Amino acid sequence: MALTPARTPPGVLELLPLDQIAFQDMLDTIRRNFERFGFLPVETPVFELTDILLTKEGGETERQVYFVQSTGGLEKGGTPELALRFDLTVPLARYVAEHEHDLNFPFRRYQMQRVYRGERAQRGRFREFYQCDIDVIGKDSLSVRYDAELPAVIYNVFRDLKIGPFTIQLNNRKLMRGFFENLGVADGEAQTLVLREVDKLDKRGADYVRDTLTGEAFGLSADVVRKILDFVAIRSTSHADALAHLAALGQGGDTFNQGVAELREVLELIRAFGVPEAFYALNLSIARGLDYYTGTVYETHLVEHPQIGSICSGGRYENLAGHYTKSHLPGVGISIGATRLYWQLREAGLIGTGTSTVDVIVTQMDEAELPRYLAIANELRAAGIATEVVLEPGKLARQFKYADRAGIRFALVLGSDEIARDAVQVKDLRRQEQFEVPRAELVKTLRVELEQAAAMAAR
RNA sequence: GUGGAUGUAGCUCAGCCGGUUAGAGCAUCGGAUUGUGAUUCCGAGGGUCGCGGGUUCGAAUCCCGUCUUCCACCCCA
């Protein structure tokens, strides 16, 4: 019989156990901080009704969505009834609209689940990946103060992930739109297109963007383009510098002035939220491609690894669920693409394999003593120590090799000698040390060893 | 979805002006006086050379097609 090659479809990230542990550690850190800031957990199904997901009718969305079809439906043909979610924001909108009367507003939710996009697979781009989102949804209105809270969450998350210095970069869509209006680019659609080009500044360089904007597609004058590029080049180097830049912008139209005022308030509050000023900055080139952002927008970059790009982004939107409810539900949210982040951190050497979740392995010296080994394991487990017992007889060398490859740090050895002395040999495979402890002190000793190991790992 | 490159062992690759049984390193598995791993030594398994067709006495090697993967664009986490 011909074998079917065992392989994953392209565009997925499947990990070996120790890597999976490292990835889960990352998710745990993110979740812990989301909860610390008082966000509530929500999970939604991987698939939604097709008409819910495709309300936007955007060609891009439809091209990237995976449809889900039952066998019966397949025979009937037509557009499938179900589709896989491609982000967590659309499901959130549906969720909030559906449960509107049972939710407490402002509604603060976090959600960490996989999403699916039918993209052409490429390095560091996935078709199945985790998003870790937090959003705050207001009823009728939502203070701009929440726009300042999210950077505080971001700061706490990435500080705890210990992946080096980073900058949360801020901009405001109102400021951008107001600025474009002043230049005569009044049409919303055109502004979006210009913003999208401006977003490529860091990647493609000023010359490319200048050529595009003065070219046929946009037809802007050289003077206007120069003003845009100068404006968009503004970056702050400190809190005071950011405020000075805002002050220097002067007055524009209503939209422009509102954008400036919002940015000023957000900046002031970010500081009050306790984010050190080295970790946030004004960057007027941050545009974000998504057209539903209406105010504050964020991107976060690692200072020492700019090639990684944004590791967390989001912003303010004026009305979350307009497709599903007449209620006006403004919100602000951010998203961490955990799968890509993990993958890139690993590529950059910033994250290694995890530590095995198994603390101790009980080796099998003497098959007849198996009940004794199992009793010890039960005692350790009761004390909260994750323990594995070797159940099949075999050479000790093999057992150690197994433990080593599994990344299990401590191995217990109990043969007739130790049993006679009522003692246990504890071998630390990492430090290549072995010592004997009285049987009665085993749990206490292992606890101390494990605490030390954890403390060393945390440094 | 558009354009460009790639394809030899599980992985990284060598072999390619056509010529005997296709190689290396790493990995895997086994052994080195029976209670100690990752280091050392010895040995073993593993490839219809992406797939199909063509040229030829003879193809991993040349030609055509096809698929795959990768890169860029689009878009984005």
Coordinates of C-alpha atoms (C1' of nucleotides) in Angstrom, one line a residue:
Chain A
M1 CA 0.0 0.0 0.0
A2 CA 1.3 3.4 -0.9
L3 CA 2.0 5.6 2.0
T4 CA 0.5 9.0 2.2
P5 CA 3.2 11.6 3.0
A6 CA 2.7 12.9 6.5
R7 CA 2.8 16.7 6.1
T8 CA 0.9 19.8 7.3
P9 CA -0.7 22.0 4.8
P10 CA 1.4 25.1 4.1
G11 CA 0.9 28.2 6.2
V12 CA 0.5 26.6 9.6
L13 CA 2.8 26.6 12.6
E14 CA 3.1 23.2 14.3
L15 CA 5.5 22.9 17.1
L16 CA 7.5 20.2 19.0
P17 CA 6.5 19.9 22.6
L18 CA 9.3 22.0 24.1
D19 CA 8.7 24.8 21.6
Q20 CA 5.0 24.5 22.2
I21 CA 5.7 25.1 25.9
A22 CA 7.7 28.2 25.0
F23 CA 4.7 29.4 22.9
Q24 CA 2.2 28.7 25.6
D25 CA 4.4 30.6 28.1
M26 CA 4.1 33.5 25.8
L27 CA 0.3 33.2 25.6
D28 CA 0.2 32.9 29.4
T29 CA 2.1 36.1 29.8
I30 CA -0.2 37.9 27.5
R31 CA -3.3 36.5 29.2
R32 CA -2.0 37.3 32.6
N33 CA -1.6 40.9 31.7
F34 CA -4.9 41.2 29.9
E35 CA -6.6 39.9 33.1
R36 CA -4.6 42.2 35.3
F37 CA -6.1 45.1 33.5
G38 CA -9.6 43.8 34.1
F39 CA -10.4 42.4 30.7
L40 CA -12.9 39.6 30.5
P41 CA -12.5 36.4 28.6
V42 CA -14.6 35.6 25.5
E43 CA -14.4 32.8 23.0
T44 CA -16.3 32.6 19.8
P45 CA -16.7 29.7 17.3
V46 CA -14.1 29.3 14.6
F47 CA -16.8 29.5 12.0
E48 CA -19.5 32.1 11.7
L49 CA -22.5 32.4 9.3
T50 CA -21.3 33.6 6.0
D51 CA -23.5 36.6 5.9
I52 CA -22.1 37.7 9.2
L53 CA -18.5 37.5 8.1
L54 CA -19.0 39.0 4.6
T55 CA -21.0 42.1 5.5
K56 CA -18.1 44.3 4.3
E57 CA -18.4 42.9 0.7
G58 CA -14.7 43.9 0.4
G59 CA -13.1 42.0 -2.4
E60 CA -10.0 41.5 -0.3
T61 CA -11.9 39.9 2.6
E62 CA -13.9 37.6 0.3
R63 CA -10.7 36.5 -1.4
Q64 CA -9.1 35.5 1.9
V65 CA -12.0 33.8 3.6
Y66 CA -12.2 30.1 3.9
F67 CA -15.7 28.7 3.4
V68 CA -17.0 25.7 5.5
Q69 CA -19.3 23.3 3.7
S70 CA -21.1 20.3 4.9
T71 CA -21.2 17.3 2.5
G72 CA -24.9 17.9 1.9
G73 CA -24.4 21.6 1.2
L74 CA -21.6 20.8 -1.2
E75 CA -24.0 18.8 -3.3
K76 CA -26.5 21.7 -3.3
G77 CA -23.9 24.1 -4.5
G78 CA -24.1 27.9 -4.0
T79 CA -22.3 30.0 -1.4
P80 CA -21.6 27.9 1.7
E81 CA -23.6 28.8 4.8
L82 CA -20.5 29.0 7.0
A83 CA -17.0 30.5 6.9
L84 CA -13.9 30.6 9.1
R85 CA -13.3 33.8 11.0
F86 CA -10.4 35.8 9.5
D87 CA -10.0 38.1 12.6
L88 CA -11.5 38.5 16.0
T89 CA -13.0 41.9 15.5
V90 CA -15.9 40.9 13.3
P91 CA -16.9 38.1 15.7
L92 CA -16.6 40.6 18.5
A93 CA -19.0 42.9 16.7
R94 CA -21.5 40.1 16.2
Y95 CA -21.0 39.0 19.8
V96 CA -21.6 42.4 21.2
A97 CA -24.6 43.0 19.0
E98 CA -26.1 39.7 19.9
H99 CA -25.6 39.9 23.6
E100 CA -25.9 43.7 23.9
H101 CA -28.6 43.6 26.6
D102 CA -26.7 41.1 28.8
L103 CA -23.3 42.9 28.6
N104 CA -22.0 45.6 30.9
F105 CA -20.7 48.7 29.2
P106 CA -18.0 49.8 28.7
F107 CA -17.4 46.2 27.8
R108 CA -13.8 45.1 28.2
R109 CA -13.1 41.8 26.6
Y110 CA -10.0 39.8 25.7
Q111 CA -9.9 37.0 23.2
M112 CA -7.0 34.7 22.2
Q113 CA -7.9 32.3 19.5
R114 CA -6.9 31.1 16.1
V115 CA -8.1 32.8 12.9
Y116 CA -7.8 31.8 9.3
R117 CA -6.8 33.6 6.1
G118 CA -6.6 32.1 2.6
E119 CA -3.3 33.8 1.8
R120 CA -0.5 32.6 -0.3
A121 CA 1.9 31.1 2.2
Q122 CA 5.1 33.1 2.7
R123 CA 7.9 33.3 5.2
G124 CA 6.5 34.3 8.5
R125 CA 3.0 34.6 7.1
F126 CA 0.4 32.0 8.2
R127 CA -3.0 30.9 7.1
E128 CA -3.8 29.8 10.6
F129 CA -2.6 31.9 13.4
Y130 CA -3.4 33.2 16.9
Q131 CA -4.6 36.6 17.6
C132 CA -4.7 38.0 21.1
D133 CA -7.1 40.9 21.2
I134 CA -8.3 43.3 23.7
D135 CA -11.1 45.8 23.0
V136 CA -13.1 48.2 25.1
I137 CA -16.6 48.9 23.7
G138 CA -18.7 51.8 24.8
K139 CA -22.4 52.3 24.5
D140 CA -23.1 55.5 22.6
S141 CA -19.8 56.9 23.6
L142 CA -16.4 55.9 24.9
S143 CA -13.9 58.3 26.5
V144 CA -10.6 58.8 24.7
R145 CA -9.0 57.9 28.0
Y146 CA -9.4 54.3 27.0
D147 CA -7.1 55.0 24.1
A148 CA -4.4 55.6 26.7
E149 CA -5.2 52.5 28.7
L150 CA -4.4 50.1 25.9
P151 CA -0.8 51.2 25.5
A152 CA -0.4 50.6 29.2
V153 CA -1.5 47.0 28.7
I154 CA 0.9 46.7 25.7
Y155 CA 3.7 48.0 27.8
N156 CA 3.1 45.5 30.6
V157 CA 2.8 42.6 28.2
F158 CA 6.0 43.2 26.2
R159 CA 7.9 44.2 29.4
D160 CA 7.0 40.8 30.8
L161 CA 7.9 38.9 27.6
K162 CA 11.5 40.2 28.0
I163 CA 12.2 40.6 24.3
G164 CA 14.2 43.8 24.6
P165 CA 13.3 47.5 24.3
F166 CA 10.2 48.5 22.2
T167 CA 8.3 51.6 21.2
I168 CA 4.6 52.0 21.2
Q169 CA 4.1 54.5 18.3
L170 CA 1.0 56.7 18.2
N171 CA -0.8 58.6 15.6
N172 CA -4.4 59.8 15.1
R173 CA -6.5 59.4 12.0
K174 CA -8.4 62.6 12.6
L175 CA -5.2 64.5 12.6
M176 CA -4.2 62.8 9.3
R177 CA -7.5 63.4 7.7
G178 CA -7.7 67.0 8.8
F179 CA -4.2 67.5 7.5
F180 CA -5.2 66.1 4.1
E181 CA -8.3 68.1 3.9
N182 CA -6.3 71.3 4.4
L183 CA -4.2 70.2 1.5
G184 CA -7.2 69.7 -0.7
V185 CA -7.4 65.9 -0.5
A186 CA -10.9 65.9 0.9
D187 CA -12.4 62.7 -0.4
G188 CA -12.3 59.9 2.3
E189 CA -11.5 57.2 -0.2
A190 CA -8.6 59.2 -1.6
Q191 CA -7.3 59.9 1.9
T192 CA -7.4 56.2 2.7
L193 CA -5.4 55.4 -0.4
V194 CA -2.8 58.1 0.5
L195 CA -2.6 56.8 4.0
R196 CA -1.9 53.3 2.7
E197 CA 1.0 54.6 0.6
V198 CA 2.3 56.6 3.5
D199 CA 2.2 53.4 5.6
K200 CA 4.9 52.0 3.2
L201 CA 7.4 54.8 4.1
D202 CA 9.5 52.7 6.4
K203 CA 9.5 49.7 4.1
R204 CA 10.0 51.4 0.7
G205 CA 11.5 54.7 1.5
A206 CA 10.6 58.3 0.9
D207 CA 11.6 58.3 -2.8
Y208 CA 9.2 55.5 -3.7
V209 CA 6.3 57.1 -1.9
R210 CA 7.0 60.4 -3.4
D211 CA 7.1 58.9 -6.9
T212 CA 3.8 57.1 -6.3
L213 CA 2.0 60.1 -4.9
T214 CA 3.1 62.4 -7.7
G215 CA 2.5 59.7 -10.3
E216 CA -0.6 59.2 -12.4
A217 CA -2.6 57.2 -9.9
F218 CA -2.7 60.1 -7.4
G219 CA -1.6 63.1 -9.4
L220 CA -0.7 65.2 -6.4
S221 CA 1.5 68.2 -6.9
A222 CA 5.1 68.1 -5.9
D223 CA 4.4 70.8 -3.3
V224 CA 1.6 68.9 -1.7
V225 CA 3.6 65.7 -1.6
R226 CA 6.5 67.5 0.0
K227 CA 4.2 68.8 2.7
I228 CA 2.8 65.3 3.3
L229 CA 6.3 63.7 3.5
D230 CA 7.5 66.4 5.9
F231 CA 4.4 66.0 8.1
V232 CA 4.6 62.3 8.1
A233 CA 8.3 62.4 9.1
I234 CA 7.5 63.7 12.5
R235 CA 8.7 61.4 15.3
S236 CA 9.1 62.3 19.0
T237 CA 12.1 61.4 21.1
S238 CA 10.5 62.0 24.5
H239 CA 7.3 63.0 26.2
A240 CA 8.1 66.7 26.2
D241 CA 9.2 66.4 22.6
A242 CA 6.0 64.8 21.6
L243 CA 4.0 67.6 23.2
A244 CA 6.2 70.2 21.6
H245 CA 5.6 68.6 18.1
L246 CA 1.9 68.8 18.7
A247 CA 2.0 72.4 19.8
A248 CA 4.1 73.2 16.7
L249 CA 1.4 71.8 14.4
G250 CA -0.7 74.9 15.1
Q251 CA -4.3 75.1 14.1
G252 CA -6.1 73.4 11.2
G253 CA -9.7 72.6 10.6
D254 CA -12.0 71.1 13.2
T255 CA -11.0 67.5 12.4
F256 CA -7.3 68.5 12.6
N257 CA -7.7 70.3 15.9
Q258 CA -9.7 67.4 17.4
G259 CA -6.9 65.0 16.4
V260 CA -4.3 67.1 18.0
A261 CA -6.4 67.5 21.2
E262 CA -6.9 63.7 21.4
L263 CA -3.3 62.9 20.9
R264 CA -2.3 65.3 23.6
E265 CA -4.8 63.8 26.1
V266 CA -3.7 60.3 25.2
L267 CA 0.0 61.2 25.6
E268 CA -0.6 62.8 29.0
L269 CA -2.6 59.8 30.3
I270 CA -0.2 57.2 29.0
R271 CA 2.3 58.7 31.3
A272 CA -0.2 58.7 34.2
F273 CA -0.8 55.1 33.5
G274 CA 2.8 54.5 34.4
V275 CA 4.3 53.8 31.0
P276 CA 7.9 55.1 31.0
E277 CA 8.5 57.7 28.3
A278 CA 11.1 55.6 26.5
F279 CA 8.4 53.2 25.5
Y280 CA 6.0 55.4 23.6
A281 CA 6.4 58.0 20.9
L282 CA 4.6 60.1 18.3
N283 CA 5.0 58.8 14.8
L284 CA 2.9 60.5 12.2
S285 CA 3.6 57.9 9.6
I286 CA 1.7 55.2 11.4
A287 CA -1.4 54.9 9.3
R288 CA -2.7 51.3 9.5
G289 CA -4.2 50.0 6.4
L290 CA -7.6 49.1 7.9
D291 CA -10.1 51.7 7.0
Y292 CA -12.3 51.3 10.0
Y293 CA -10.0 53.2 12.3
T294 CA -11.2 56.7 13.0
G295 CA -9.0 58.1 15.8
T296 CA -5.9 56.9 17.7
V297 CA -3.9 54.3 16.0
Y298 CA -1.0 52.3 17.4
E299 CA 1.9 50.2 16.3
T300 CA 4.6 48.6 18.5
H301 CA 8.1 47.9 17.2
L302 CA 11.1 46.3 18.8
V303 CA 13.9 48.9 18.9
E304 CA 16.7 46.4 18.2
H305 CA 14.8 44.4 15.6
P306 CA 13.1 46.9 13.3
Q307 CA 12.9 44.3 10.5
I308 CA 10.3 42.4 12.5
G309 CA 7.9 45.2 11.9
S310 CA 4.9 45.9 14.1
I311 CA 4.3 43.3 16.8
C312 CA 1.1 44.7 18.1
S313 CA -1.3 47.1 16.5
G314 CA -4.7 48.6 16.8
G315 CA -6.7 51.7 17.2
R316 CA -10.0 53.5 17.8
Y317 CA -13.1 52.9 15.7
E318 CA -16.2 54.9 15.7
N319 CA -18.8 52.2 15.4
L320 CA -18.1 48.5 15.9
A321 CA -21.3 46.8 15.0
G322 CA -23.2 49.0 12.6
H323 CA -23.9 46.0 10.4
Y324 CA -25.7 44.1 13.1
T325 CA -27.4 46.6 15.4
K326 CA -28.7 50.2 15.4
S327 CA -26.9 50.9 18.6
H328 CA -23.9 53.1 18.4
L329 CA -20.9 51.2 19.8
P330 CA -17.6 53.0 19.6
G331 CA -14.5 51.1 20.7
V332 CA -10.8 50.9 20.8
G333 CA -8.7 47.7 20.6
I334 CA -5.4 46.2 19.9
S335 CA -4.3 42.9 18.5
I336 CA -1.1 40.8 19.0
G337 CA -0.4 38.3 16.2
A338 CA 1.0 35.7 18.5
T339 CA 1.9 33.1 15.9
R340 CA 3.9 35.4 13.8
L341 CA 5.4 37.1 16.8
Y342 CA 6.6 33.8 18.2
W343 CA 7.9 32.7 14.9
Q344 CA 9.8 36.0 14.4
L345 CA 11.2 36.1 17.9
R346 CA 12.5 32.6 17.4
E347 CA 14.0 33.5 14.0
A348 CA 15.7 36.5 15.7
G349 CA 17.1 34.3 18.4
L350 CA 15.1 36.1 21.1
I351 CA 13.2 33.1 22.3
G352 CA 14.4 29.6 22.9
T353 CA 12.8 26.3 23.6
G354 CA 10.8 26.0 26.7
T355 CA 11.5 24.1 29.9
S356 CA 9.8 20.7 30.1
T357 CA 6.6 20.7 32.1
V358 CA 7.8 17.5 33.6
D359 CA 9.7 18.2 36.8
V360 CA 10.9 14.7 37.8
I361 CA 11.2 11.3 36.3
V362 CA 11.3 8.2 38.4
T363 CA 13.6 5.6 36.8
Q364 CA 13.0 1.9 37.0
M365 CA 15.9 0.1 38.6
D366 CA 14.0 -3.0 39.5
E367 CA 10.8 -4.0 37.9
A368 CA 9.6 -5.7 41.1
E369 CA 9.7 -2.3 42.9
L370 CA 7.3 -0.6 40.5
P371 CA 4.6 -0.2 43.2
R372 CA 7.2 1.6 45.3
Y373 CA 8.0 4.0 42.3
L374 CA 4.3 4.6 41.7
A375 CA 3.8 5.5 45.4
I376 CA 6.6 8.0 45.3
A377 CA 5.2 9.5 42.2
N378 CA 1.8 9.9 43.9
E379 CA 3.5 11.6 46.8
L380 CA 5.3 14.0 44.5
R381 CA 2.2 14.8 42.5
A382 CA 0.2 15.5 45.7
A383 CA 2.9 18.0 46.5
G384 CA 2.4 19.7 43.1
I385 CA 5.5 18.2 41.4
A386 CA 4.9 17.0 37.9
T387 CA 6.2 13.5 37.8
E388 CA 6.6 10.8 35.2
V389 CA 7.4 7.1 36.0
V390 CA 9.3 4.9 33.7
L391 CA 6.8 2.0 33.3
E392 CA 8.8 -0.3 31.0
P393 CA 11.9 -2.1 32.2
G394 CA 15.2 -1.2 30.4
K395 CA 18.7 -0.1 30.7
L396 CA 19.3 2.8 33.0
A397 CA 21.4 4.5 30.3
R398 CA 18.3 4.4 28.0
Q399 CA 16.2 5.9 30.7
F400 CA 18.6 8.7 31.3
K401 CA 18.8 9.3 27.5
Y402 CA 15.0 9.5 27.4
A403 CA 14.9 12.0 30.2
D404 CA 17.6 14.1 28.7
R405 CA 16.0 14.3 25.3
A406 CA 12.6 15.1 26.9
G407 CA 14.2 17.9 28.8
I408 CA 13.4 16.5 32.2
R409 CA 15.8 17.9 34.7
F410 CA 15.6 15.6 37.7
A411 CA 15.8 11.9 37.7
L412 CA 15.3 9.7 40.8
V413 CA 17.2 6.4 41.2
L414 CA 16.1 3.8 43.7
G415 CA 17.7 0.4 43.6
S416 CA 18.2 -2.2 46.3
D417 CA 21.0 -0.2 47.8
E418 CA 18.9 3.0 48.3
I419 CA 15.9 1.0 49.5
A420 CA 18.0 -0.7 52.1
R421 CA 19.2 2.7 53.3
D422 CA 15.7 4.2 53.0
A423 CA 17.1 6.9 50.7
V424 CA 16.8 8.1 47.1
Q425 CA 19.4 9.2 44.6
V426 CA 18.5 12.6 43.0
K427 CA 20.3 13.3 39.7
D428 CA 20.2 16.8 38.2
L429 CA 20.7 16.1 34.5
R430 CA 21.3 19.8 33.7
R431 CA 24.1 20.4 36.2
Q432 CA 25.4 16.8 36.0
E433 CA 25.2 16.4 39.7
Q434 CA 23.8 13.6 41.8
F435 CA 23.2 13.4 45.5
E436 CA 21.3 11.1 48.0
V437 CA 18.6 12.3 50.3
P438 CA 16.7 10.4 53.0
R439 CA 13.4 9.1 51.6
A440 CA 11.4 11.2 54.1
E441 CA 13.0 14.4 52.9
L442 CA 12.5 13.8 49.2
V443 CA 9.6 16.2 48.6
K444 CA 11.1 19.0 50.6
T445 CA 14.4 18.6 48.8
L446 CA 12.9 18.6 45.3
R447 CA 10.8 21.6 46.1
V448 CA 13.9 23.6 47.0
E449 CA 15.7 22.4 43.9
L450 CA 12.7 23.3 41.6
E451 CA 12.4 26.7 43.2
Q452 CA 16.0 27.4 42.6
A453 CA 15.7 26.2 39.0
A454 CA 12.7 28.4 38.4
A455 CA 14.5 31.4 40.0
M456 CA 17.5 30.8 37.7
A457 CA 15.3 30.6 34.7
A458 CA 13.5 33.8 35.5
R459 CA 16.7 35.9 35.6
Chain B
rG1 C1' -5.0 36.6 -7.6
rU2 C1' -0.1 38.5 -10.8
rG3 C1' 5.2 37.9 -11.8
rG4 C1' 10.2 35.4 -10.8
rA5 C1' 13.2 31.2 -8.9
rU6 C1' 13.5 26.2 -6.9
rG7 C1' 13.1 20.7 -6.4
rU8 C1' 18.9 14.7 -4.9
rA9 C1' 18.2 10.5 2.3
rG10 C1' 14.2 13.0 8.0
rC11 C1' 17.5 17.9 7.6
rU12 C1' 21.7 20.8 5.1
rC13 C1' 23.9 19.9 0.7
rA14 C1' 27.6 17.5 -3.0
rG15 C1' 27.3 14.9 -7.7
rC16 C1' 25.2 17.8 -13.3
rC17 C1' 30.0 19.5 -20.0
rG18 C1' 25.3 12.0 -20.2
rG19 C1' 28.7 6.5 -18.8
rU20 C1' 29.5 1.0 -13.8
rU21 C1' 25.9 -0.8 -7.4
rA22 C1' 24.0 8.0 -6.3
rG23 C1' 27.7 10.3 -1.9
rA24 C1' 28.9 13.5 2.7
rG25 C1' 27.7 15.8 7.3
rC26 C1' 23.9 16.1 10.9
rA27 C1' 19.8 13.2 12.6
rU28 C1' 17.7 8.1 13.6
rC29 C1' 18.5 2.9 15.3
rG30 C1' 21.9 -0.9 17.5
rG31 C1' 26.5 -2.2 20.1
rA32 C1' 31.1 -1.0 23.3
rU33 C1' 31.8 -6.6 31.1
rU34 C1' 24.9 -6.6 33.0
rG35 C1' 23.3 0.8 38.4
rU36 C1' 23.9 6.6 35.0
rG37 C1' 22.2 10.8 29.6
rA38 C1' 24.1 14.9 26.1
rU39 C1' 30.8 14.0 24.7
rU40 C1' 34.0 9.2 22.3
rC41 C1' 34.5 4.5 19.4
rC42 C1' 32.2 0.7 16.1
rG43 C1' 28.1 -0.7 13.1
rA44 C1' 23.2 -0.5 10.6
rG45 C1' 18.9 1.2 8.2
rG46 C1' 17.2 5.0 5.0
rG47 C1' 16.7 7.8 -1.7
rU48 C1' 11.6 5.0 -8.5
rC49 C1' 17.5 12.1 -7.7
rG50 C1' 9.3 16.1 -7.2
rC51 C1' 6.0 13.8 -11.1
rG52 C1' 5.0 12.7 -16.4
rG53 C1' 6.8 12.5 -21.2
rG54 C1' 10.8 13.1 -24.9
rU55 C1' 16.1 12.8 -27.0
rU56 C1' 19.9 8.7 -26.4
rC57 C1' 23.0 2.3 -26.6
rG58 C1' 22.7 4.8 -21.8
rA59 C1' 19.5 10.5 -18.1
rA60 C1' 20.0 12.7 -11.2
rU61 C1' 22.7 15.1 -15.4
rC62 C1' 19.9 17.5 -21.9
rC63 C1' 14.6 19.2 -23.7
rC64 C1' 9.2 19.9 -22.9
rG65 C1' 5.1 19.8 -19.6
rU66 C1' 3.2 19.5 -14.7
rC67 C1' 3.1 20.0 -9.6
rU68 C1' 5.6 21.8 -5.2
rU69 C1' 8.0 25.0 -2.4
rC70 C1' 10.4 29.8 -2.0
rC71 C1' 10.8 35.2 -3.2
rA72 C1' 8.4 39.8 -4.8
rC73 C1' 3.6 42.3 -5.6
rC74 C1' -1.4 42.7 -3.4
rC75 C1' -3.1 42.6 1.6
rC76 C1' -2.1 42.1 6.5
rA77 C1' -0.9 39.7 12.4

